[in-house]
mmCIF file of C-alpha atoms and ligand atoms in Angstrom:
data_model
loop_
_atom_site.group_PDB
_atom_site.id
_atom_site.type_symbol
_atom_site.label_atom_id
_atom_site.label_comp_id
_atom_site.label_asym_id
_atom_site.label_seq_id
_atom_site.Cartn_x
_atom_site.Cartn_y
_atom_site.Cartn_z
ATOM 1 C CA UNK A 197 79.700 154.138 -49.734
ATOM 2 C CA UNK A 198 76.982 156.814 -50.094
ATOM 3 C CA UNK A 199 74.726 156.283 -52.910
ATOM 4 C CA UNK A 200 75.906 158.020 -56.040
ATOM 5 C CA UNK A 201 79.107 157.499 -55.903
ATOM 6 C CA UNK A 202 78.150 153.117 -55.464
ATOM 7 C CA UNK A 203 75.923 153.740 -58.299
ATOM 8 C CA UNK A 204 78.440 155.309 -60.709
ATOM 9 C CA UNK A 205 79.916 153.200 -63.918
ATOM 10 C CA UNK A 206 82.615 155.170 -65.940
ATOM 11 C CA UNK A 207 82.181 154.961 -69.196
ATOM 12 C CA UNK A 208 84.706 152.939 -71.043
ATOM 13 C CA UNK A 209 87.205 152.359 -68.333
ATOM 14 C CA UNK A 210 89.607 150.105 -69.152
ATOM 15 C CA UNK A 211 90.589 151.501 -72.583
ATOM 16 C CA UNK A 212 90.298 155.128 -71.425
ATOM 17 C CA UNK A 213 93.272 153.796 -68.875
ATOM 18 C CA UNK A 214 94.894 151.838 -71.479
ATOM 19 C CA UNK A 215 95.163 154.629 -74.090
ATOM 20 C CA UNK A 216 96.741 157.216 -70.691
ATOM 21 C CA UNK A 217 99.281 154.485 -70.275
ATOM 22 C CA UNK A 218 99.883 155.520 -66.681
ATOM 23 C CA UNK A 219 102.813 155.452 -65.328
ATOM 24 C CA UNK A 220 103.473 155.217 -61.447
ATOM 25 C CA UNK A 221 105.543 158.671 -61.305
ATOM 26 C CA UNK A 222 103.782 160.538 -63.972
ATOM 27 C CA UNK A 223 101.716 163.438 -63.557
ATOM 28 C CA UNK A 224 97.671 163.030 -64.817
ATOM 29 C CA UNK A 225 94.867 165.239 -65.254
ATOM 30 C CA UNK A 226 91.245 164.359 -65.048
ATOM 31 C CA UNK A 227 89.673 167.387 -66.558
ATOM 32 C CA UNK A 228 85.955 166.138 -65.673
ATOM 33 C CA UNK A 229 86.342 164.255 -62.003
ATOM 34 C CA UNK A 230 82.506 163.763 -61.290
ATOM 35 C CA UNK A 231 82.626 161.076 -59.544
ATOM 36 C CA UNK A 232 86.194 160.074 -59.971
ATOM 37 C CA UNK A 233 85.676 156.892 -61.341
ATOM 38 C CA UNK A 234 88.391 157.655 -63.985
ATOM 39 C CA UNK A 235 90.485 159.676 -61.298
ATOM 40 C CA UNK A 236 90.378 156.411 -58.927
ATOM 41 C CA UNK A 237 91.483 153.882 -61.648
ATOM 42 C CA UNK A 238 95.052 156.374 -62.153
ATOM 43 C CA UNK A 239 95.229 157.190 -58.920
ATOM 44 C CA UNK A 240 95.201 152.926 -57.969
ATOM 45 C CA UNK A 241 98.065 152.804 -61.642
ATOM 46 C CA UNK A 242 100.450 155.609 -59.485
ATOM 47 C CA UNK A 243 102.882 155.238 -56.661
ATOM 48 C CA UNK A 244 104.272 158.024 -54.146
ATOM 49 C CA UNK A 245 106.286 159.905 -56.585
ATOM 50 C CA UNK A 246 103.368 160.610 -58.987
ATOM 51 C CA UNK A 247 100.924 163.257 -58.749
ATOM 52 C CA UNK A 248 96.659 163.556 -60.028
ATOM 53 C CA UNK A 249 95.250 167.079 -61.231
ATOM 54 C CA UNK A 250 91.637 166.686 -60.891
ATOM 55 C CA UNK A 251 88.842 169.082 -62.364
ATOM 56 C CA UNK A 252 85.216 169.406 -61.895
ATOM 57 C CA UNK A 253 83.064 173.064 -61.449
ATOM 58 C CA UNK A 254 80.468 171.266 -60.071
ATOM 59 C CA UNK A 255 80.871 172.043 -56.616
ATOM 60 C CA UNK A 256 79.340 168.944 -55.165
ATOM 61 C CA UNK A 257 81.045 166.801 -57.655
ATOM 62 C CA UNK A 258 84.243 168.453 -56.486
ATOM 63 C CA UNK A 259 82.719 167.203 -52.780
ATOM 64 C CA UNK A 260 82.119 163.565 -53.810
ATOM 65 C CA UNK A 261 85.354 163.502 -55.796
ATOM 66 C CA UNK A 262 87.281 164.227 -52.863
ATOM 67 C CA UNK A 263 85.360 161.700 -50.137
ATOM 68 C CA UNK A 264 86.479 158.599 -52.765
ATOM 69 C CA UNK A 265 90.091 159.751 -53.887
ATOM 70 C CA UNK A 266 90.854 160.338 -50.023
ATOM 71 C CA UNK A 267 89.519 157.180 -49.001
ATOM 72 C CA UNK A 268 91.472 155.475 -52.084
ATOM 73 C CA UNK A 269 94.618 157.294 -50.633
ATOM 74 C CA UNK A 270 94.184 156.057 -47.055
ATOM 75 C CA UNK A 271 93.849 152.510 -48.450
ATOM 76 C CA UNK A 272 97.100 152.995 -50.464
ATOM 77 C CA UNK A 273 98.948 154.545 -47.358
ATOM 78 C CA UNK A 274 102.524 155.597 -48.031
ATOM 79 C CA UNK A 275 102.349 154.193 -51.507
ATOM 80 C CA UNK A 276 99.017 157.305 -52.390
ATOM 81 C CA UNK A 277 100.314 159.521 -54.976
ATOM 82 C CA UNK A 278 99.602 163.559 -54.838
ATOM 83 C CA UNK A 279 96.205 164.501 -55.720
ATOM 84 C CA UNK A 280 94.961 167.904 -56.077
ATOM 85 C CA UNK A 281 91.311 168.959 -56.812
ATOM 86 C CA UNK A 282 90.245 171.855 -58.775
ATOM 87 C CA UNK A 283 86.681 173.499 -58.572
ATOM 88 C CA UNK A 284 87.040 175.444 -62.116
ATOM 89 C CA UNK A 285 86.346 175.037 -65.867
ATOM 90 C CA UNK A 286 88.719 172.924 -66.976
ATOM 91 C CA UNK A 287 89.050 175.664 -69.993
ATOM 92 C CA UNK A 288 91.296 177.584 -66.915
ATOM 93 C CA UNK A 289 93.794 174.604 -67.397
ATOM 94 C CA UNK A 290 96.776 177.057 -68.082
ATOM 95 C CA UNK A 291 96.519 178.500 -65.037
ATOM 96 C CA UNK A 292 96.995 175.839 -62.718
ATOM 97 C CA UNK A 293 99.465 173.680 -64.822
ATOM 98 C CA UNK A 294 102.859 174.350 -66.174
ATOM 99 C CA UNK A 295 103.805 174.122 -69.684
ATOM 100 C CA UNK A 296 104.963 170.659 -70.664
ATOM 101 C CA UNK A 297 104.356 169.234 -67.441
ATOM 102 C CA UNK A 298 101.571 166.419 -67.762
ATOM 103 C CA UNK A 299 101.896 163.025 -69.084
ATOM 104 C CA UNK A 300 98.700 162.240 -69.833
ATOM 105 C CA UNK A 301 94.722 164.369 -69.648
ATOM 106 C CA UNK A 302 91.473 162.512 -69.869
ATOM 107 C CA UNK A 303 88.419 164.652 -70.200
ATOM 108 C CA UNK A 304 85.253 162.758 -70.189
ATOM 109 C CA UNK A 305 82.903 165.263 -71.267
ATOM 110 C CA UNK A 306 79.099 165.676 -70.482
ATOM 111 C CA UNK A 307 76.801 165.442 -67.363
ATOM 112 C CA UNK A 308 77.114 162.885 -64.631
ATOM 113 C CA UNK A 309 75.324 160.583 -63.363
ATOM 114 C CA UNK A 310 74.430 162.378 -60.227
ATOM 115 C CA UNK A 311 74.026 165.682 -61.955
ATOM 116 C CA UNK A 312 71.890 164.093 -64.117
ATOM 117 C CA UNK A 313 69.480 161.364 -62.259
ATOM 118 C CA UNK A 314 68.518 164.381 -59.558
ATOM 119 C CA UNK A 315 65.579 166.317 -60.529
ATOM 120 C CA UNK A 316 66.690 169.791 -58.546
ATOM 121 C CA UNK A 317 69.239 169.720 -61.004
ATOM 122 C CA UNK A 318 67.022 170.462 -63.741
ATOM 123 C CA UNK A 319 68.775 168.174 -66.797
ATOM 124 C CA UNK A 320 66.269 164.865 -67.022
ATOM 125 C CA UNK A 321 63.087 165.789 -68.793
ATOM 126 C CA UNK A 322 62.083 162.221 -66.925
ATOM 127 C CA UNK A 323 62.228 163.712 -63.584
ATOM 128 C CA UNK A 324 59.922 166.717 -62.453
ATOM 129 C CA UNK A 325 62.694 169.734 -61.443
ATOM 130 C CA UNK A 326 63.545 174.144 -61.787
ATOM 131 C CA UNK A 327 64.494 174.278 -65.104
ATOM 132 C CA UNK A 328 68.299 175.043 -64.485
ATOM 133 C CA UNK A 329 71.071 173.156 -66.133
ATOM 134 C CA UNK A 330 73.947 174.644 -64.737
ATOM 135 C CA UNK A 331 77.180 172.518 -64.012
ATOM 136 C CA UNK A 332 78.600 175.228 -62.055
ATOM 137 C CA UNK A 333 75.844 176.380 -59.496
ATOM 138 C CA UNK A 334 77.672 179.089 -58.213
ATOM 139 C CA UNK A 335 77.469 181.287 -61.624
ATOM 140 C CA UNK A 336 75.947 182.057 -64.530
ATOM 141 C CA UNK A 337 72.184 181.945 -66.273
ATOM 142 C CA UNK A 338 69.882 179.082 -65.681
ATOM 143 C CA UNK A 339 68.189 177.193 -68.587
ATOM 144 C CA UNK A 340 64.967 178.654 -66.636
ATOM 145 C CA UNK A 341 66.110 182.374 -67.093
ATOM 146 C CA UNK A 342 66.930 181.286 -71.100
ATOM 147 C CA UNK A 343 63.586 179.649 -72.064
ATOM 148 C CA UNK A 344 62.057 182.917 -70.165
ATOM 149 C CA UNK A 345 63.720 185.700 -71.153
ATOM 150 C CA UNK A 346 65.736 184.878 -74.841
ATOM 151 C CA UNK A 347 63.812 186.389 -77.876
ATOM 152 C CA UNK A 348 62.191 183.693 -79.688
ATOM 153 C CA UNK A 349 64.681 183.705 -82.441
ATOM 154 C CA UNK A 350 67.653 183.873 -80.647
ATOM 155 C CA UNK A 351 65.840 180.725 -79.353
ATOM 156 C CA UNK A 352 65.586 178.762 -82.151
ATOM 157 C CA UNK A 353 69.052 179.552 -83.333
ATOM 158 C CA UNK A 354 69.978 178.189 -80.223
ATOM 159 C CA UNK A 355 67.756 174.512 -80.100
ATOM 160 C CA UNK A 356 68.818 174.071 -84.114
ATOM 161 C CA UNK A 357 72.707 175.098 -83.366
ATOM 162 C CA UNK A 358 73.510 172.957 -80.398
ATOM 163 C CA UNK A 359 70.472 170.483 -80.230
ATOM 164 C CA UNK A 360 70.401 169.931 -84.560
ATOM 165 C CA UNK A 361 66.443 170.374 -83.979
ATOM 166 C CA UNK A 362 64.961 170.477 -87.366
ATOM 167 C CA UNK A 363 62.000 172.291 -86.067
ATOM 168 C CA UNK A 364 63.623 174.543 -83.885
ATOM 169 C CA UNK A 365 61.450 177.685 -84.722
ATOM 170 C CA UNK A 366 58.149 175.695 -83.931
ATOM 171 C CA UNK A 367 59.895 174.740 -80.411
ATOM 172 C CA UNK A 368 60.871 178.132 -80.130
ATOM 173 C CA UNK A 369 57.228 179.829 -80.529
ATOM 174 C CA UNK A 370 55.538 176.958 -78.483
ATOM 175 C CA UNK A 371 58.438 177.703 -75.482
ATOM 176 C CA UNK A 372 57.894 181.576 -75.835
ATOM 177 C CA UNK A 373 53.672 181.125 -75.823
ATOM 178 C CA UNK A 374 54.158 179.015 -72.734
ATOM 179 C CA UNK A 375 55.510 181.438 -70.900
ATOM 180 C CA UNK A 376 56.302 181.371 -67.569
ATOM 181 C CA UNK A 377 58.391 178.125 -67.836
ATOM 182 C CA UNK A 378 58.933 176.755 -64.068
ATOM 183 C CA UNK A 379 59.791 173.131 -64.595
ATOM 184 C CA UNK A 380 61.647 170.489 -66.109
ATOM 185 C CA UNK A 381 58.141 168.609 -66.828
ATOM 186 C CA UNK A 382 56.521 171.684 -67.897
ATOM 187 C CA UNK A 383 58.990 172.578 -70.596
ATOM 188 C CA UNK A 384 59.058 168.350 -71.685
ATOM 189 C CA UNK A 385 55.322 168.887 -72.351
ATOM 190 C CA UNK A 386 55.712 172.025 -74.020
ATOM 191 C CA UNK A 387 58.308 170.565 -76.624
ATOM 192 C CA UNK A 388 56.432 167.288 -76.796
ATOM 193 C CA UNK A 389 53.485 169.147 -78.030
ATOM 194 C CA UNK A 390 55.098 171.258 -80.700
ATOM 195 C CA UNK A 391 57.248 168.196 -82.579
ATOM 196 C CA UNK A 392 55.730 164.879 -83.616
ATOM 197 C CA UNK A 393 56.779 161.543 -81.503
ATOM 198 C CA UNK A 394 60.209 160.187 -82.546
ATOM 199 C CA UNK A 395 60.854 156.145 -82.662
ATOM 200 C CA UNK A 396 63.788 156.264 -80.518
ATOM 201 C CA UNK A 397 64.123 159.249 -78.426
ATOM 202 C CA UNK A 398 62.241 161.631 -76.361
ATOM 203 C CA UNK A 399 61.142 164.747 -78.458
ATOM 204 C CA UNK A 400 62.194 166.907 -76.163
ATOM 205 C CA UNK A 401 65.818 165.577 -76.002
ATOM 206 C CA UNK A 402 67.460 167.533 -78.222
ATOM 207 C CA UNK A 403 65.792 170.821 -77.062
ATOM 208 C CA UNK A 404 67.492 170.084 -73.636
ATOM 209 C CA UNK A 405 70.420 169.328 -74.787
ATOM 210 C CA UNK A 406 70.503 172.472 -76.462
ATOM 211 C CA UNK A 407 69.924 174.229 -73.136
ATOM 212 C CA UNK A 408 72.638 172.186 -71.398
ATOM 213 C CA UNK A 409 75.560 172.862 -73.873
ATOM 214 C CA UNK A 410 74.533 176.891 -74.033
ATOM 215 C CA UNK A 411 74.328 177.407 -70.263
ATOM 216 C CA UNK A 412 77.175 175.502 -69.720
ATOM 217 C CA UNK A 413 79.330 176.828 -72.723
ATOM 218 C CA UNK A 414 80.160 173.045 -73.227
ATOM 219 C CA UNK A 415 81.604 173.350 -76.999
ATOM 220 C CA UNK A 416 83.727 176.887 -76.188
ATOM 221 C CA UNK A 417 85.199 174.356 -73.126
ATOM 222 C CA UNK A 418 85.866 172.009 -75.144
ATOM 223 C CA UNK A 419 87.978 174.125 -77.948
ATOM 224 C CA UNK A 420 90.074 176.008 -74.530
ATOM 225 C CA UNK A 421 90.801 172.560 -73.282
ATOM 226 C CA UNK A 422 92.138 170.390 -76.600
ATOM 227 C CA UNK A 423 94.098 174.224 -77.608
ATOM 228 C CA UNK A 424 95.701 173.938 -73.571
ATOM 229 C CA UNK A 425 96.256 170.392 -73.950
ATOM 230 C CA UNK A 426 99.000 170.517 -76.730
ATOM 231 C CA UNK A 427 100.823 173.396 -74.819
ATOM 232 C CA UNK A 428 100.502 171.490 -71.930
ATOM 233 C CA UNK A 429 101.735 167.597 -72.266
ATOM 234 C CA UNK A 430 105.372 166.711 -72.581
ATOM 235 C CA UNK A 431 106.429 164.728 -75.561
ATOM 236 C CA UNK A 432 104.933 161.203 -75.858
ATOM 237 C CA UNK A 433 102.250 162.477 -73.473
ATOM 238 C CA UNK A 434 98.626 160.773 -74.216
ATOM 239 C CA UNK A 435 95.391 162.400 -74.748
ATOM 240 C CA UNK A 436 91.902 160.767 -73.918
ATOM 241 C CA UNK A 437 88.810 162.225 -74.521
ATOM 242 C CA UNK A 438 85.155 160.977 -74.144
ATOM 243 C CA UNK A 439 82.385 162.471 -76.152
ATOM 244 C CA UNK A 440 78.729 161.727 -75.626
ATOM 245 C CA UNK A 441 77.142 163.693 -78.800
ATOM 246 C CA UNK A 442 78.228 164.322 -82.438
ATOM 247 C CA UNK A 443 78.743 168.469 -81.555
ATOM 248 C CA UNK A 444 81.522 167.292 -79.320
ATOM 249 C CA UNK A 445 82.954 164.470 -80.909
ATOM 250 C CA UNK A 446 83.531 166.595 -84.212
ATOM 251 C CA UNK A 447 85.357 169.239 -82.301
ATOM 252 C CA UNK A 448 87.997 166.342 -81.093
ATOM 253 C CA UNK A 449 88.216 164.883 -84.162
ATOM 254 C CA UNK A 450 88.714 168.390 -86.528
ATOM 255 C CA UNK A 451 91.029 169.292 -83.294
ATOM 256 C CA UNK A 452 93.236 166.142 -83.596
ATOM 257 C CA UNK A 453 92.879 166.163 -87.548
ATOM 258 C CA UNK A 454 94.232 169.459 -87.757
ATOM 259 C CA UNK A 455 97.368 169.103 -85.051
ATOM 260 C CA UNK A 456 98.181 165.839 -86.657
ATOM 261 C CA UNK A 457 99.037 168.190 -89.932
ATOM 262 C CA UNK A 458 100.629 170.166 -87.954
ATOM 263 C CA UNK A 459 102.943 167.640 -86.286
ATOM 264 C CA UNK A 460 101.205 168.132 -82.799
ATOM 265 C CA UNK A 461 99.371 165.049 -82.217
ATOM 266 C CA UNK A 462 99.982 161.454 -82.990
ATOM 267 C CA UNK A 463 96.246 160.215 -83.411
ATOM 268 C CA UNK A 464 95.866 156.666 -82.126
ATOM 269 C CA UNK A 465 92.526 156.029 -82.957
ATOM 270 C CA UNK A 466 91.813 156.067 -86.687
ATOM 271 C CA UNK A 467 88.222 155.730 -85.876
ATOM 272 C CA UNK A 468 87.058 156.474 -82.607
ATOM 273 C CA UNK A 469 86.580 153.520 -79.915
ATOM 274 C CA UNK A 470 82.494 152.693 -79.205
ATOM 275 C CA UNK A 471 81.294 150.698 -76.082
ATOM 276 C CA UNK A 472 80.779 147.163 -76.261
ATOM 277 C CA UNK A 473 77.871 144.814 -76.019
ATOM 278 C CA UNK A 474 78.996 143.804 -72.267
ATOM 279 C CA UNK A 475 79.423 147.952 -71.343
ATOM 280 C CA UNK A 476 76.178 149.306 -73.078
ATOM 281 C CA UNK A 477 73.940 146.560 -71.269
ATOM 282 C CA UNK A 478 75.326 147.440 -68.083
ATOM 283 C CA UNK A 479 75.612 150.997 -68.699
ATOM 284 C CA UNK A 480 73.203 152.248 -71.262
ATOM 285 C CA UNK A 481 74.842 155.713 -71.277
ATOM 286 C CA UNK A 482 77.835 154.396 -72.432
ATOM 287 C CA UNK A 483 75.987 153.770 -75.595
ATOM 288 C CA UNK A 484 76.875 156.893 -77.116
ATOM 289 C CA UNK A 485 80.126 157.046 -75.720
ATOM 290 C CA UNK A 486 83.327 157.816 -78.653
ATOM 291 C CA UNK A 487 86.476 157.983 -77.521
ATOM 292 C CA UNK A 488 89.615 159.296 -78.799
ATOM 293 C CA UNK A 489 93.081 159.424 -78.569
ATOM 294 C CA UNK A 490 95.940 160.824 -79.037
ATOM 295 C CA UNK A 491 100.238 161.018 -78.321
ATOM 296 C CA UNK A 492 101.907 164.334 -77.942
ATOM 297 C CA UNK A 493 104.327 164.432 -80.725
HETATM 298 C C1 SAM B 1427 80.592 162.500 -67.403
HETATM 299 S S1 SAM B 1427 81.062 163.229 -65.896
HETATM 300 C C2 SAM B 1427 82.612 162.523 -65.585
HETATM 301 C C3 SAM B 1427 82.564 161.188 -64.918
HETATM 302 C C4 SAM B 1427 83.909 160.713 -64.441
HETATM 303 N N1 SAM B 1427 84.812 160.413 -65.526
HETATM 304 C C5 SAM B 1427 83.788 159.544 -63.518
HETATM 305 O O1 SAM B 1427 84.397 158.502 -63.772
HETATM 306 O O2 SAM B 1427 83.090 159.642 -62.531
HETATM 307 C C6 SAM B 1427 81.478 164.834 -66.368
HETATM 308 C C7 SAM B 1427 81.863 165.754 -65.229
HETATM 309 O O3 SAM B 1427 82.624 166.802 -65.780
HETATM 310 C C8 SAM B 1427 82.227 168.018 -65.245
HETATM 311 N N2 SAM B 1427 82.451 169.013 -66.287
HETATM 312 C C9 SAM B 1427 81.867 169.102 -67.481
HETATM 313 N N3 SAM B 1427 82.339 170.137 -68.171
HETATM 314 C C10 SAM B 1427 83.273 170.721 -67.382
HETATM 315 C C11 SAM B 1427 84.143 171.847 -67.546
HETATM 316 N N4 SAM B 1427 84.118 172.569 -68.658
HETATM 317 N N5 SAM B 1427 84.995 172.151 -66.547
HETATM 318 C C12 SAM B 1427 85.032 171.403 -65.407
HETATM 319 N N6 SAM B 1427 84.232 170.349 -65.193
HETATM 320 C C13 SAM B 1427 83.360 169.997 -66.176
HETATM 321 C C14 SAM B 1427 80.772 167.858 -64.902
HETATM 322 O O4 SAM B 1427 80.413 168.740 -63.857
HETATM 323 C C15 SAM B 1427 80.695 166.390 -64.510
HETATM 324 O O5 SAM B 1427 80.821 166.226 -63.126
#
């Protein structure tokens, strides 16, 4: 097994596969593959007749996705269901599903593991990298070409929107005076300097995750997918999603709120479900890890 993918925990496994219910001739999407950790668990719950819809833009996710579900199908032989990868946004759902067609979606939002531990990716402020951010390498605006060429208040509505960074505007202005920004470390430093230290985090954590959710669009995915998903699932069909930061677990939660008045959604978690002691020393990421749930009405 190569390295990332041996190295990779999903984040609350069992109950994510609990709550989907899988059944061995259903139809299931994993609307965030990376490195199909999720995807293999309902992949080993189907049998011939069922079928896996599997997401991911990240092209090399897409890549690593597809070396462990086809090795998990050659193991299961005749007895492999269908599995068909994606490489889009999962907000393009609707295009490559029919209406009332799945019986259960799991989206486990965020960055991966191996996005996320390799510095030429440019997320970790820990690890020395371009400054670029973007799931999807084939399109769009590095973080780089943001923290370069955005005015410096667009900037700061930007770090206190998505990052909730009190002192956005002083982050802004020390970004914009150091000018050119060319790494990961550089732009750390930068933030560091203009923010005092914080007890439990990095200072410069919320600034990139500010970054992260603008060049990727994360919270405009997010909406496209949970307004898809209740066009999309047949009656009784179960929604999962994993959020890893309170911008994304209060779209879910308004999202499933709001179709439960509207007789859409069945919620099944009154409050959402949290890692245990066992999971978060294993897997510190999983830490911040809500998930929710939900039945297609
Ligand atoms: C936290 S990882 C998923 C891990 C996965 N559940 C597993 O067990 O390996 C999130 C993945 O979703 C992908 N992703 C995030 N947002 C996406 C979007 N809007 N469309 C498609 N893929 C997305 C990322 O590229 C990343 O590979």
């Amino acid at each position: 097994m190569s390295q990332p993918l041996a190295r990779h925990v999903p984040v609350l496994f069992e109950v994510a596969l609990d709550f989907l219910s899988v059944r061995p001739d259903g139809t299931y999407v994993d609307c965030t593959l990376g490195l199909a950790g999720h995807a293999e668990g309902i992949v080993r719950r189907m049998g011939p007749a069922g079928s896996l819809i599997g997401f991911d833009r990240d092209p090399e996710a897409l890549d690593l996705a597809k070396v462990r579900l086809d090795r998990v199908c050659e193991e299961l032989g005749s007895q492999a269901p269908r599995v068909v990868l994606i490489g889009e946004a999962f907000s393009r759902i609707a295009g490559h599903v029919e209406p009332a067609s799945i019986d259960g979606l799991l989206a486990d939002f965020g960055v991966s593991s191996l996005q996320f531990d390799q510095a030429s990716r440019g997320f970790s402020f820990q690890a020395d990298g371009p400054v670029d951010m973007r799931m999807d390498t084939r399109t769009g605006p590095t973080a780089g070409q943001v923290v370069n060429e955005m005015s410096e208040r667009e900037l700061a509505n930007l770090i206190y929107e998505y990052g909730e960074e009190r002192r956005s505007r002083t982050v802004a202005r020390a970004i914009v005076r150091g000018r050119p920004v060319t790494s990961t470390a550089q732009l750390a430093r930068i933030v560091a300097s203009a923010v005092p230290p914080m007890k439990h985090i990095h200072p410069a954590t919320r600034t990139f995750q500010a970054l992260r959710i603008f060049v990727n669009q994360e919270l405009d995915e997010i909406r496209a997918l949970l307004e898809a998903a209740a066009k999309l699932l047949k009656p009784s069909a179960r929604l999962v999603i994993i959020s890893f930061h309170s911008l994304e677990d209060r779209i879910a939660k308004d999202s499933l709120r709001e179709g439960a008045r509207q007789g859409i959604w069945n919620v099944l978690t009154r409050k959402p479900v949290t890692a245990g002691e066992d999971e978060t020393e294993r897997n510190p990421r999983s830490r911040s890890a809500k998930l929710r749930a939900a039945e297609r009405q």
